mmCIF file of N, CA and C in Angstrom:
data_model
loop_
_atom_site.group_PDB
_atom_site.id
_atom_site.type_symbol
_atom_site.label_atom_id
_atom_site.label_comp_id
_atom_site.label_asym_id
_atom_site.label_seq_id
_atom_site.Cartn_x
_atom_site.Cartn_y
_atom_site.Cartn_z
ATOM 1 N N MET A 535 0.671 -1.204 0.278
ATOM 2 C CA MET A 535 -0.013 -0.176 -0.150
ATOM 3 C C MET A 535 0.903 1.039 0.256
ATOM 4 N N SER A 536 0.237 2.306 -0.946
ATOM 5 C CA SER A 536 1.243 3.339 -1.079
ATOM 6 C C SER A 536 0.929 4.433 0.156
ATOM 7 N N LEU A 537 2.118 5.055 0.603
ATOM 8 C CA LEU A 537 2.231 6.259 1.352
ATOM 9 C C LEU A 537 1.043 7.118 1.455
ATOM 10 N N ARG A 538 0.447 7.281 0.119
ATOM 11 C CA ARG A 538 -0.753 8.556 0.116
ATOM 12 C C ARG A 538 -1.953 7.560 0.324
ATOM 13 N N SER A 539 -1.689 6.173 0.134
ATOM 14 C CA SER A 539 -3.114 5.256 0.322
ATOM 15 C C SER A 539 -3.183 5.099 2.242
ATOM 16 N N ARG A 540 -2.417 4.944 2.731
ATOM 17 C CA ARG A 540 -2.304 5.018 4.049
ATOM 18 C C ARG A 540 -2.494 6.260 4.729
ATOM 19 N N ILE A 541 -2.099 7.444 4.317
ATOM 20 C CA ILE A 541 -2.892 8.811 4.709
ATOM 21 C C ILE A 541 -4.191 8.833 4.669
ATOM 22 N N GLY A 542 -4.527 8.275 3.183
ATOM 23 C CA GLY A 542 -5.994 8.639 3.069
ATOM 24 C C GLY A 542 -6.789 7.511 3.736
ATOM 25 N N TRP A 543 -6.428 6.202 4.177
ATOM 26 C CA TRP A 543 -7.059 5.772 5.263
ATOM 27 C C TRP A 543 -7.151 5.891 6.417
ATOM 28 N N GLY A 544 -5.928 6.682 7.296
ATOM 29 C CA GLY A 544 -5.689 7.182 8.470
ATOM 30 C C GLY A 544 -6.725 8.626 8.449
ATOM 31 N N ILE A 545 -6.725 9.025 7.535
ATOM 32 C CA ILE A 545 -7.698 10.159 7.675
ATOM 33 C C ILE A 545 -9.028 9.808 7.568
ATOM 34 N N HIS A 546 -9.438 9.040 6.723
ATOM 35 C CA HIS A 546 -10.815 8.178 7.006
ATOM 36 C C HIS A 546 -11.178 7.826 8.256
ATOM 37 N N SER A 547 -10.108 7.076 8.924
ATOM 38 C CA SER A 547 -10.458 6.102 10.232
ATOM 39 C C SER A 547 -10.764 7.562 11.082
ATOM 40 N N ILE A 548 -10.108 8.446 11.035
ATOM 41 C CA ILE A 548 -10.109 9.664 12.230
ATOM 42 C C ILE A 548 -11.278 9.969 12.251
ATOM 43 N N ILE A 549 -11.794 10.281 10.563
ATOM 44 C CA ILE A 549 -13.178 11.226 10.531
ATOM 45 C C ILE A 549 -14.445 9.850 10.782
ATOM 46 N N GLN A 550 -14.368 8.860 10.771
ATOM 47 C CA GLN A 550 -15.107 7.716 11.042
ATOM 48 C C GLN A 550 -15.045 7.860 12.546
ATOM 49 N N ASN A 551 -14.049 7.799 13.038
ATOM 50 C CA ASN A 551 -13.980 7.506 14.762
ATOM 51 C C ASN A 551 -14.791 8.703 15.298
ATOM 52 N N HIS A 552 -14.677 10.109 14.628
ATOM 53 C CA HIS A 552 -15.096 11.529 15.156
ATOM 54 C C HIS A 552 -16.577 11.258 15.040
ATOM 55 N N TYR A 553 -17.221 11.077 14.185
ATOM 56 C CA TYR A 553 -18.635 10.638 13.726
ATOM 57 C C TYR A 553 -19.460 9.343 14.494
ATOM 58 N N ARG A 554 -18.762 8.522 14.612
ATOM 59 C CA ARG A 554 -19.225 7.216 15.437
ATOM 60 C C ARG A 554 -19.525 7.770 16.525
ATOM 61 N N ARG A 555 -19.210 8.674 17.359
ATOM 62 C CA ARG A 555 -19.525 8.894 18.797
ATOM 63 C C ARG A 555 -20.486 9.886 18.830
ATOM 64 N N GLN A 556 -21.110 10.228 17.465
ATOM 65 C CA GLN A 556 -22.222 11.428 17.387
ATOM 66 C C GLN A 556 -23.364 10.452 16.829
ATOM 67 N N VAL A 557 -23.212 9.002 16.700
ATOM 68 C CA VAL A 557 -24.538 8.118 16.458
ATOM 69 C C VAL A 557 -25.270 7.442 18.050
ATOM 70 N N SER A 558 -26.107 7.073 17.615
ATOM 71 C CA SER A 558 -26.995 6.574 18.859
ATOM 72 C C SER A 558 -26.080 5.129 19.026
ATOM 73 N N ALA A 559 -25.195 5.052 20.588
ATOM 74 C CA ALA A 559 -24.776 4.034 21.012
ATOM 75 C C ALA A 559 -25.403 2.721 20.918
ATOM 76 N N ARG A 560 -27.051 2.816 21.470
ATOM 77 C CA ARG A 560 -27.602 1.925 21.929
ATOM 78 C C ARG A 560 -27.894 0.890 20.507
ATOM 79 N N VAL A 561 -28.432 1.814 19.334
ATOM 80 C CA VAL A 561 -28.781 1.519 18.311
ATOM 81 C C VAL A 561 -27.343 0.646 17.464
ATOM 82 N N LEU A 562 -26.337 1.303 17.291
ATOM 83 C CA LEU A 562 -24.919 0.806 16.849
ATOM 84 C C LEU A 562 -24.655 -0.700 17.724
ATOM 85 N N GLU A 563 -24.833 -0.710 18.757
ATOM 86 C CA GLU A 563 -24.598 -1.787 19.659
ATOM 87 C C GLU A 563 -25.213 -3.054 19.284
ATOM 88 N N HIS A 564 -26.765 -2.715 19.138
ATOM 89 C CA HIS A 564 -27.617 -3.924 18.846
ATOM 90 C C HIS A 564 -27.457 -4.272 17.121
ATOM 91 N N ALA A 565 -27.468 -3.075 16.634
ATOM 92 C CA ALA A 565 -27.004 -3.543 14.906
ATOM 93 C C ALA A 565 -25.878 -4.449 14.877
ATOM 94 N N ALA A 566 -24.800 -3.737 15.588
ATOM 95 C CA ALA A 566 -23.559 -4.468 15.290
ATOM 96 C C ALA A 566 -23.404 -6.014 15.413
ATOM 97 N N THR A 567 -24.224 -6.150 16.321
ATOM 98 C CA THR A 567 -24.140 -7.786 16.929
ATOM 99 C C THR A 567 -25.065 -8.476 16.020
ATOM 100 N N ARG A 568 -25.552 -7.878 14.920
ATOM 101 C CA ARG A 568 -26.797 -8.514 14.071
ATOM 102 C C ARG A 568 -26.396 -8.666 12.499
ATOM 103 N N THR A 569 -25.357 -8.146 12.451
ATOM 104 C CA THR A 569 -25.159 -7.485 11.017
ATOM 105 C C THR A 569 -24.080 -8.841 10.584
ATOM 106 N N GLY A 570 -24.410 -9.047 8.966
ATOM 107 C CA GLY A 570 -23.642 -10.147 8.223
ATOM 108 C C GLY A 570 -22.381 -9.955 8.091
ATOM 109 N N PRO A 571 -21.512 -10.870 7.586
ATOM 110 C CA PRO A 571 -20.102 -10.799 7.096
ATOM 111 C C PRO A 571 -20.142 -10.088 5.813
ATOM 112 N N LYS A 572 -20.941 -10.034 4.989
ATOM 113 C CA LYS A 572 -20.759 -9.398 3.570
ATOM 114 C C LYS A 572 -21.818 -7.750 3.679
ATOM 115 N N ALA A 573 -21.927 -7.448 4.749
ATOM 116 C CA ALA A 573 -22.601 -6.090 5.052
ATOM 117 C C ALA A 573 -21.540 -5.299 4.568
ATOM 118 N N TYR A 574 -21.995 -3.900 4.028
ATOM 119 C CA TYR A 574 -20.821 -2.879 3.927
ATOM 120 C C TYR A 574 -20.956 -2.058 5.483
ATOM 121 N N PRO A 575 -19.523 -1.633 5.931
ATOM 122 C CA PRO A 575 -19.386 -1.061 6.885
ATOM 123 C C PRO A 575 -20.486 0.207 7.183
ATOM 124 N N PRO A 576 -20.509 0.540 8.192
ATOM 125 C CA PRO A 576 -21.698 1.771 8.500
ATOM 126 C C PRO A 576 -20.615 2.942 8.033
ATOM 127 N N GLN A 577 -21.125 4.230 7.262
ATOM 128 C CA GLN A 577 -20.663 5.308 7.009
ATOM 129 C C GLN A 577 -21.086 6.107 8.148
ATOM 130 N N PHE A 578 -20.254 7.059 9.045
ATOM 131 C CA PHE A 578 -20.878 7.531 10.332
ATOM 132 C C PHE A 578 -21.072 8.822 9.681
ATOM 133 N N VAL A 579 -20.376 9.351 8.812
ATOM 134 C CA VAL A 579 -20.307 10.721 8.464
ATOM 135 C C VAL A 579 -21.630 11.061 7.809
ATOM 136 N N ASP A 580 -22.314 9.814 6.516
ATOM 137 C CA ASP A 580 -23.844 10.412 6.451
ATOM 138 C C ASP A 580 -24.646 9.739 7.334
ATOM 139 N N LEU A 581 -24.604 8.575 8.308
ATOM 140 C CA LEU A 581 -25.359 8.565 9.328
ATOM 141 C C LEU A 581 -25.765 9.492 9.996
ATOM 142 N N VAL A 582 -24.600 10.437 10.752
ATOM 143 C CA VAL A 582 -24.640 11.824 10.953
ATOM 144 C C VAL A 582 -25.937 12.749 10.412
ATOM 145 N N ARG A 583 -25.224 13.037 9.383
ATOM 146 C CA ARG A 583 -26.219 13.857 8.385
ATOM 147 C C ARG A 583 -27.373 13.660 8.251
ATOM 148 N N LEU A 584 -27.506 12.340 7.625
ATOM 149 C CA LEU A 584 -29.202 11.955 7.452
ATOM 150 C C LEU A 584 -30.272 11.976 8.807
ATOM 151 N N THR A 585 -29.403 11.594 9.943
ATOM 152 C CA THR A 585 -30.178 12.081 11.102
ATOM 153 C C THR A 585 -30.419 12.900 11.809
ATOM 154 N N ARG A 586 -29.803 13.849 11.596
ATOM 155 C CA ARG A 586 -29.909 15.437 11.729
ATOM 156 C C ARG A 586 -30.871 16.138 11.050
ATOM 157 N N PHE A 587 -30.684 15.905 9.621
ATOM 158 C CA PHE A 587 -31.793 15.941 8.533
ATOM 159 C C PHE A 587 -33.599 15.730 9.256
ATOM 160 N N VAL A 588 -33.454 14.444 9.827
ATOM 161 C CA VAL A 588 -34.858 14.055 10.381
ATOM 162 C C VAL A 588 -35.154 14.674 11.162
ATOM 163 N N ARG A 589 -34.237 14.600 12.214
ATOM 164 C CA ARG A 589 -34.074 15.582 13.625
ATOM 165 C C ARG A 589 -35.113 17.120 13.550
ATOM 166 N N GLU A 590 -34.277 17.498 12.458
ATOM 167 C CA GLU A 590 -34.671 18.862 11.999
ATOM 168 C C GLU A 590 -35.909 19.053 11.532
ATOM 169 N N ARG A 591 -36.404 18.282 10.428
ATOM 170 C CA ARG A 591 -37.236 18.405 9.721
ATOM 171 C C ARG A 591 -38.830 17.822 10.272
ATOM 172 N N LYS A 592 -38.115 16.749 11.214
ATOM 173 C CA LYS A 592 -39.370 16.109 11.218
ATOM 174 C C LYS A 592 -40.456 15.400 10.359
ATOM 175 N N PRO A 593 -40.079 15.187 9.774
ATOM 176 C CA PRO A 593 -41.021 14.406 8.468
ATOM 177 C C PRO A 593 -41.916 13.459 9.223
ATOM 178 N N THR A 594 -43.196 13.693 8.937
ATOM 179 C CA THR A 594 -44.152 12.303 9.280
ATOM 180 C C THR A 594 -43.940 11.103 8.342
ATOM 181 N N VAL A 595 -43.877 11.064 7.207
ATOM 182 C CA VAL A 595 -43.539 10.407 6.197
ATOM 183 C C VAL A 595 -41.990 10.360 5.938
ATOM 184 N N LEU A 596 -41.287 9.010 5.791
ATOM 185 C CA LEU A 596 -40.115 8.947 5.356
ATOM 186 C C LEU A 596 -39.877 7.913 4.708
ATOM 187 N N TRP A 597 -39.657 7.866 3.270
ATOM 188 C CA TRP A 597 -39.277 6.945 2.498
ATOM 189 C C TRP A 597 -37.806 6.687 2.126
ATOM 190 N N GLU A 598 -37.034 5.297 2.355
ATOM 191 C CA GLU A 598 -35.813 4.816 1.902
ATOM 192 C C GLU A 598 -35.641 3.921 1.174
ATOM 193 N N PHE A 599 -34.744 4.316 0.069
ATOM 194 C CA PHE A 599 -34.447 3.050 -0.979
ATOM 195 C C PHE A 599 -33.316 2.396 -0.821
ATOM 196 N N GLY A 600 -33.109 1.249 -0.256
ATOM 197 C CA GLY A 600 -31.979 0.424 -0.418
ATOM 198 C C GLY A 600 -31.850 0.433 1.768
ATOM 199 N N ALA A 601 -32.279 -0.511 1.916
ATOM 200 C CA ALA A 601 -32.184 -0.830 3.351
ATOM 201 C C ALA A 601 -31.039 -1.275 4.090
ATOM 202 N N GLY A 602 -30.585 -0.729 5.565
ATOM 203 C CA GLY A 602 -29.481 -1.021 6.022
ATOM 204 C C GLY A 602 -28.788 -0.488 7.058
ATOM 205 N N TRP A 603 -27.553 -0.040 7.598
ATOM 206 C CA TRP A 603 -27.363 0.791 8.137
ATOM 207 C C TRP A 603 -28.327 2.045 8.623
ATOM 208 N N SER A 604 -28.177 2.592 7.821
ATOM 209 C CA SER A 604 -29.135 3.821 7.629
ATOM 210 C C SER A 604 -30.414 3.866 8.559
ATOM 211 N N THR A 605 -31.478 2.583 7.940
ATOM 212 C CA THR A 605 -32.779 2.302 8.072
ATOM 213 C C THR A 605 -32.549 2.346 9.913
ATOM 214 N N GLN A 606 -31.321 1.920 10.241
ATOM 215 C CA GLN A 606 -31.793 1.765 11.771
ATOM 216 C C GLN A 606 -31.574 3.087 12.674
ATOM 217 N N PHE A 607 -30.690 4.031 11.958
ATOM 218 C CA PHE A 607 -30.417 5.625 12.695
ATOM 219 C C PHE A 607 -31.375 6.252 12.032
ATOM 220 N N LEU A 608 -32.060 6.051 11.132
ATOM 221 C CA LEU A 608 -33.516 6.711 10.545
ATOM 222 C C LEU A 608 -34.203 6.645 11.479
ATOM 223 N N ALA A 609 -34.675 5.385 11.715
ATOM 224 C CA ALA A 609 -35.719 4.909 12.230
ATOM 225 C C ALA A 609 -35.530 5.452 13.878
ATOM 226 N N GLN A 610 -34.303 5.606 14.667
ATOM 227 C CA GLN A 610 -34.032 6.033 15.697
ATOM 228 C C GLN A 610 -34.326 7.419 15.996
ATOM 229 N N ALA A 611 -34.091 8.070 14.788
ATOM 230 C CA ALA A 611 -34.456 9.935 14.488
ATOM 231 C C ALA A 611 -36.066 10.005 14.812
ATOM 232 N N VAL A 612 -36.544 9.252 13.931
ATOM 233 C CA VAL A 612 -38.252 9.069 13.735
ATOM 234 C C VAL A 612 -38.698 8.841 15.471
ATOM 235 N N ALA A 613 -38.338 7.992 15.624
ATOM 236 C CA ALA A 613 -38.585 7.548 17.107
ATOM 237 C C ALA A 613 -38.336 8.611 17.831
ATOM 238 N N ASP A 614 -37.165 9.583 18.044
ATOM 239 C CA ASP A 614 -36.728 10.130 18.964
ATOM 240 C C ASP A 614 -37.776 11.434 18.641
ATOM 241 N N ASN A 615 -37.844 12.088 17.553
ATOM 242 C CA ASN A 615 -38.829 12.881 17.326
ATOM 243 C C ASN A 615 -40.205 12.566 17.871
ATOM 244 N N GLY A 616 -40.752 11.354 18.016
ATOM 245 C CA GLY A 616 -41.981 10.871 18.601
ATOM 246 C C GLY A 616 -43.568 11.034 17.724
ATOM 247 N N VAL A 617 -42.832 11.353 16.195
ATOM 248 C CA VAL A 617 -43.789 11.735 15.379
ATOM 249 C C VAL A 617 -43.339 11.208 14.106
ATOM 250 N N GLY A 618 -43.932 10.582 12.934
ATOM 251 C CA GLY A 618 -43.386 9.929 11.711
ATOM 252 C C GLY A 618 -43.521 8.425 11.734
ATOM 253 N N HIS A 619 -43.260 7.711 10.567
ATOM 254 C CA HIS A 619 -43.011 6.307 10.383
ATOM 255 C C HIS A 619 -42.221 6.549 9.189
ATOM 256 N N LEU A 620 -40.899 5.397 9.152
ATOM 257 C CA LEU A 620 -39.930 5.320 8.138
ATOM 258 C C LEU A 620 -40.673 4.005 7.360
ATOM 259 N N TYR A 621 -40.620 4.340 5.821
ATOM 260 C CA TYR A 621 -40.795 3.363 5.040
ATOM 261 C C TYR A 621 -39.575 2.961 4.186
ATOM 262 N N SER A 622 -39.109 1.403 4.278
ATOM 263 C CA SER A 622 -37.788 1.027 3.852
ATOM 264 C C SER A 622 -37.924 0.190 2.804
ATOM 265 N N MET A 623 -37.580 0.399 1.447
ATOM 266 C CA MET A 623 -37.775 -0.724 0.299
ATOM 267 C C MET A 623 -36.108 -1.021 -0.108
ATOM 268 N N ASP A 624 -35.880 -2.615 -0.338
ATOM 269 C CA ASP A 624 -35.024 -2.858 -1.175
ATOM 270 C C ASP A 624 -35.240 -3.638 -1.981
ATOM 271 N N ALA A 625 -34.657 -3.619 -3.256
ATOM 272 C CA ALA A 625 -34.630 -4.581 -4.289
ATOM 273 C C ALA A 625 -34.161 -6.021 -4.068
ATOM 274 N N ALA A 626 -33.195 -6.151 -2.956
ATOM 275 C CA ALA A 626 -32.759 -7.307 -3.019
ATOM 276 C C ALA A 626 -33.430 -8.110 -1.546
ATOM 277 N N ALA A 627 -34.090 -9.226 -1.501
ATOM 278 C CA ALA A 627 -34.715 -9.932 -0.770
ATOM 279 C C ALA A 627 -33.891 -10.131 0.604
ATOM 280 N N GLN A 628 -32.733 -10.519 0.107
ATOM 281 C CA GLN A 628 -31.795 -10.965 1.622
ATOM 282 C C GLN A 628 -31.591 -9.473 1.973
ATOM 283 N N TRP A 629 -31.189 -8.129 1.314
ATOM 284 C CA TRP A 629 -30.400 -7.271 2.222
ATOM 285 C C TRP A 629 -31.830 -6.555 2.990
ATOM 286 N N ALA A 630 -33.272 -7.071 2.426
ATOM 287 C CA ALA A 630 -34.312 -6.400 3.533
ATOM 288 C C ALA A 630 -34.636 -7.074 4.139
ATOM 289 N N ALA A 631 -34.213 -8.556 4.337
ATOM 290 C CA ALA A 631 -34.243 -9.462 5.857
ATOM 291 C C ALA A 631 -33.229 -9.345 6.466
ATOM 292 N N HIS A 632 -31.954 -8.730 6.169
ATOM 293 C CA HIS A 632 -30.720 -8.806 6.632
ATOM 294 C C HIS A 632 -30.899 -7.460 7.486
ATOM 295 N N ALA A 633 -31.481 -6.302 7.173
ATOM 296 C CA ALA A 633 -32.023 -4.816 7.550
ATOM 297 C C ALA A 633 -33.283 -5.061 8.914
ATOM 298 N N ARG A 634 -34.084 -5.913 8.487
ATOM 299 C CA ARG A 634 -35.128 -6.236 9.667
ATOM 300 C C ARG A 634 -34.384 -7.168 10.775
ATOM 301 N N ALA A 635 -33.372 -7.966 10.122
ATOM 302 C CA ALA A 635 -32.964 -8.655 11.615
ATOM 303 C C ALA A 635 -31.943 -7.802 12.316
ATOM 304 N N MET A 636 -31.397 -6.326 11.787
ATOM 305 C CA MET A 636 -30.586 -5.528 12.473
ATOM 306 C C MET A 636 -31.186 -4.746 13.394
ATOM 307 N N LEU A 637 -32.854 -4.576 13.130
ATOM 308 C CA LEU A 637 -33.474 -3.448 13.694
ATOM 309 C C LEU A 637 -33.683 -3.847 15.351
ATOM 310 N N PRO A 638 -33.423 -2.813 16.016
ATOM 311 C CA PRO A 638 -33.872 -2.995 17.523
ATOM 312 C C PRO A 638 -35.018 -3.462 17.781
ATOM 313 N N PRO A 639 -35.867 -4.127 18.337
ATOM 314 C CA PRO A 639 -36.837 -3.930 18.807
ATOM 315 C C PRO A 639 -37.560 -2.763 19.184
ATOM 316 N N TRP A 640 -37.288 -1.983 19.671
ATOM 317 C CA TRP A 640 -37.765 -0.719 20.415
ATOM 318 C C TRP A 640 -37.984 0.407 19.493
ATOM 319 N N LEU A 641 -37.488 0.255 17.789
ATOM 320 C CA LEU A 641 -37.620 1.104 16.504
ATOM 321 C C LEU A 641 -39.028 -0.124 15.949
ATOM 322 N N GLU A 642 -39.331 -0.935 15.990
ATOM 323 C CA GLU A 642 -39.980 -1.903 15.175
ATOM 324 C C GLU A 642 -41.471 -0.859 14.918
ATOM 325 N N PRO A 643 -41.885 -0.618 15.898
ATOM 326 C CA PRO A 643 -43.232 0.653 15.582
ATOM 327 C C PRO A 643 -43.029 1.607 14.705
ATOM 328 N N TRP A 644 -42.080 2.254 14.556
ATOM 329 C CA TRP A 644 -41.630 3.435 13.644
ATOM 330 C C TRP A 644 -41.023 2.929 12.550
ATOM 331 N N VAL A 645 -41.025 2.001 12.029
ATOM 332 C CA VAL A 645 -40.669 1.246 10.660
ATOM 333 C C VAL A 645 -40.945 0.078 10.158
ATOM 334 N N GLU A 646 -41.157 0.094 8.596
ATOM 335 C CA GLU A 646 -41.748 -1.149 7.874
ATOM 336 C C GLU A 646 -40.776 -1.133 6.842
ATOM 337 N N ILE A 647 -40.107 -2.355 6.773
ATOM 338 C CA ILE A 647 -39.159 -2.995 5.838
ATOM 339 C C ILE A 647 -39.854 -4.207 4.632
ATOM 340 N N HIS A 648 -39.630 -3.472 3.491
ATOM 341 C CA HIS A 648 -40.188 -3.917 2.547
ATOM 342 C C HIS A 648 -39.303 -4.556 1.481
ATOM 343 N N HIS A 649 -39.279 -5.528 0.751
ATOM 344 C CA HIS A 649 -38.757 -5.908 -0.380
ATOM 345 C C HIS A 649 -39.545 -5.834 -1.659
ATOM 346 N N SER A 650 -39.075 -5.282 -2.921
ATOM 347 C CA SER A 650 -39.713 -4.705 -3.934
ATOM 348 C C SER A 650 -38.933 -5.055 -4.928
ATOM 349 N N ALA A 651 -39.019 -6.390 -5.629
ATOM 350 C CA ALA A 651 -38.232 -6.642 -6.590
ATOM 351 C C ALA A 651 -38.108 -5.752 -7.908
ATOM 352 N N VAL A 652 -37.273 -5.569 -8.634
ATOM 353 C CA VAL A 652 -36.897 -4.683 -9.619
ATOM 354 C C VAL A 652 -36.202 -5.376 -10.713
ATOM 355 N N GLU A 653 -36.186 -4.998 -12.060
ATOM 356 C CA GLU A 653 -35.699 -5.660 -13.181
ATOM 357 C C GLU A 653 -34.861 -4.244 -14.113
ATOM 358 N N LYS A 654 -33.820 -4.745 -14.043
ATOM 359 C CA LYS A 654 -32.838 -3.639 -14.785
ATOM 360 C C LYS A 654 -33.128 -3.631 -16.211
ATOM 361 N N GLN A 655 -33.050 -2.358 -16.708
ATOM 362 C CA GLN A 655 -33.473 -2.638 -18.115
ATOM 363 C C GLN A 655 -32.444 -1.341 -18.786
ATOM 364 N N ASP A 656 -32.507 -1.579 -20.020
ATOM 365 C CA ASP A 656 -31.606 -0.629 -20.725
ATOM 366 C C ASP A 656 -32.462 0.350 -21.651
ATOM 367 N N VAL A 657 -32.886 1.496 -21.522
ATOM 368 C CA VAL A 657 -33.777 2.288 -22.297
ATOM 369 C C VAL A 657 -32.935 3.248 -23.100
ATOM 370 N N GLY A 658 -32.627 3.211 -24.501
ATOM 371 C CA GLY A 658 -31.646 4.078 -25.021
ATOM 372 C C GLY A 658 -30.736 4.000 -24.622
ATOM 373 N N GLY A 659 -29.923 3.222 -24.210
ATOM 374 C CA GLY A 659 -28.262 3.553 -23.595
ATOM 375 C C GLY A 659 -28.287 3.735 -22.317
ATOM 376 N N THR A 660 -29.744 4.091 -21.519
ATOM 377 C CA THR A 660 -29.477 4.532 -20.231
ATOM 378 C C THR A 660 -30.021 3.603 -19.191
ATOM 379 N N CYS A 661 -29.732 3.620 -18.096
ATOM 380 C CA CYS A 661 -29.967 2.400 -17.453
ATOM 381 C C CYS A 661 -31.247 2.603 -16.398
ATOM 382 N N ALA A 662 -32.250 2.151 -16.578
ATOM 383 C CA ALA A 662 -33.643 2.238 -15.654
ATOM 384 C C ALA A 662 -33.785 0.733 -14.984
ATOM 385 N N PHE A 663 -34.846 0.750 -14.526
ATOM 386 C CA PHE A 663 -35.353 -0.228 -13.114
ATOM 387 C C PHE A 663 -37.156 -0.212 -13.786
ATOM 388 N N LYS A 664 -37.489 -1.267 -13.573
ATOM 389 C CA LYS A 664 -38.782 -1.252 -13.613
ATOM 390 C C LYS A 664 -39.645 -2.594 -12.601
#
């Protein structure tokens, strides 16, 4: 690994650790014990940004396309607001099931996770889904 790559990863680790302390430790602890070996690691910068947005805006309906780590933390933000509901959809049945398995029981009333199969198509040279 080049010096440049090592420096980049070092900076990434510092940023991740900084933002890791700003997410719900309770949700992180619960979900981390239930995540699968092929799951992508959480990106704490994005999770903090998304949860801040939900806490500030206080939406009553929230749609998420692609379930995973963000589902857990968005659901906690909705629950913290005391109002709203998160609907999360994933095109892959395995990832929808995985997100359900990660979901802490205290957040179940605030979120619904669904699998919705889609088919990839080429429409005039553009990728589309049906």
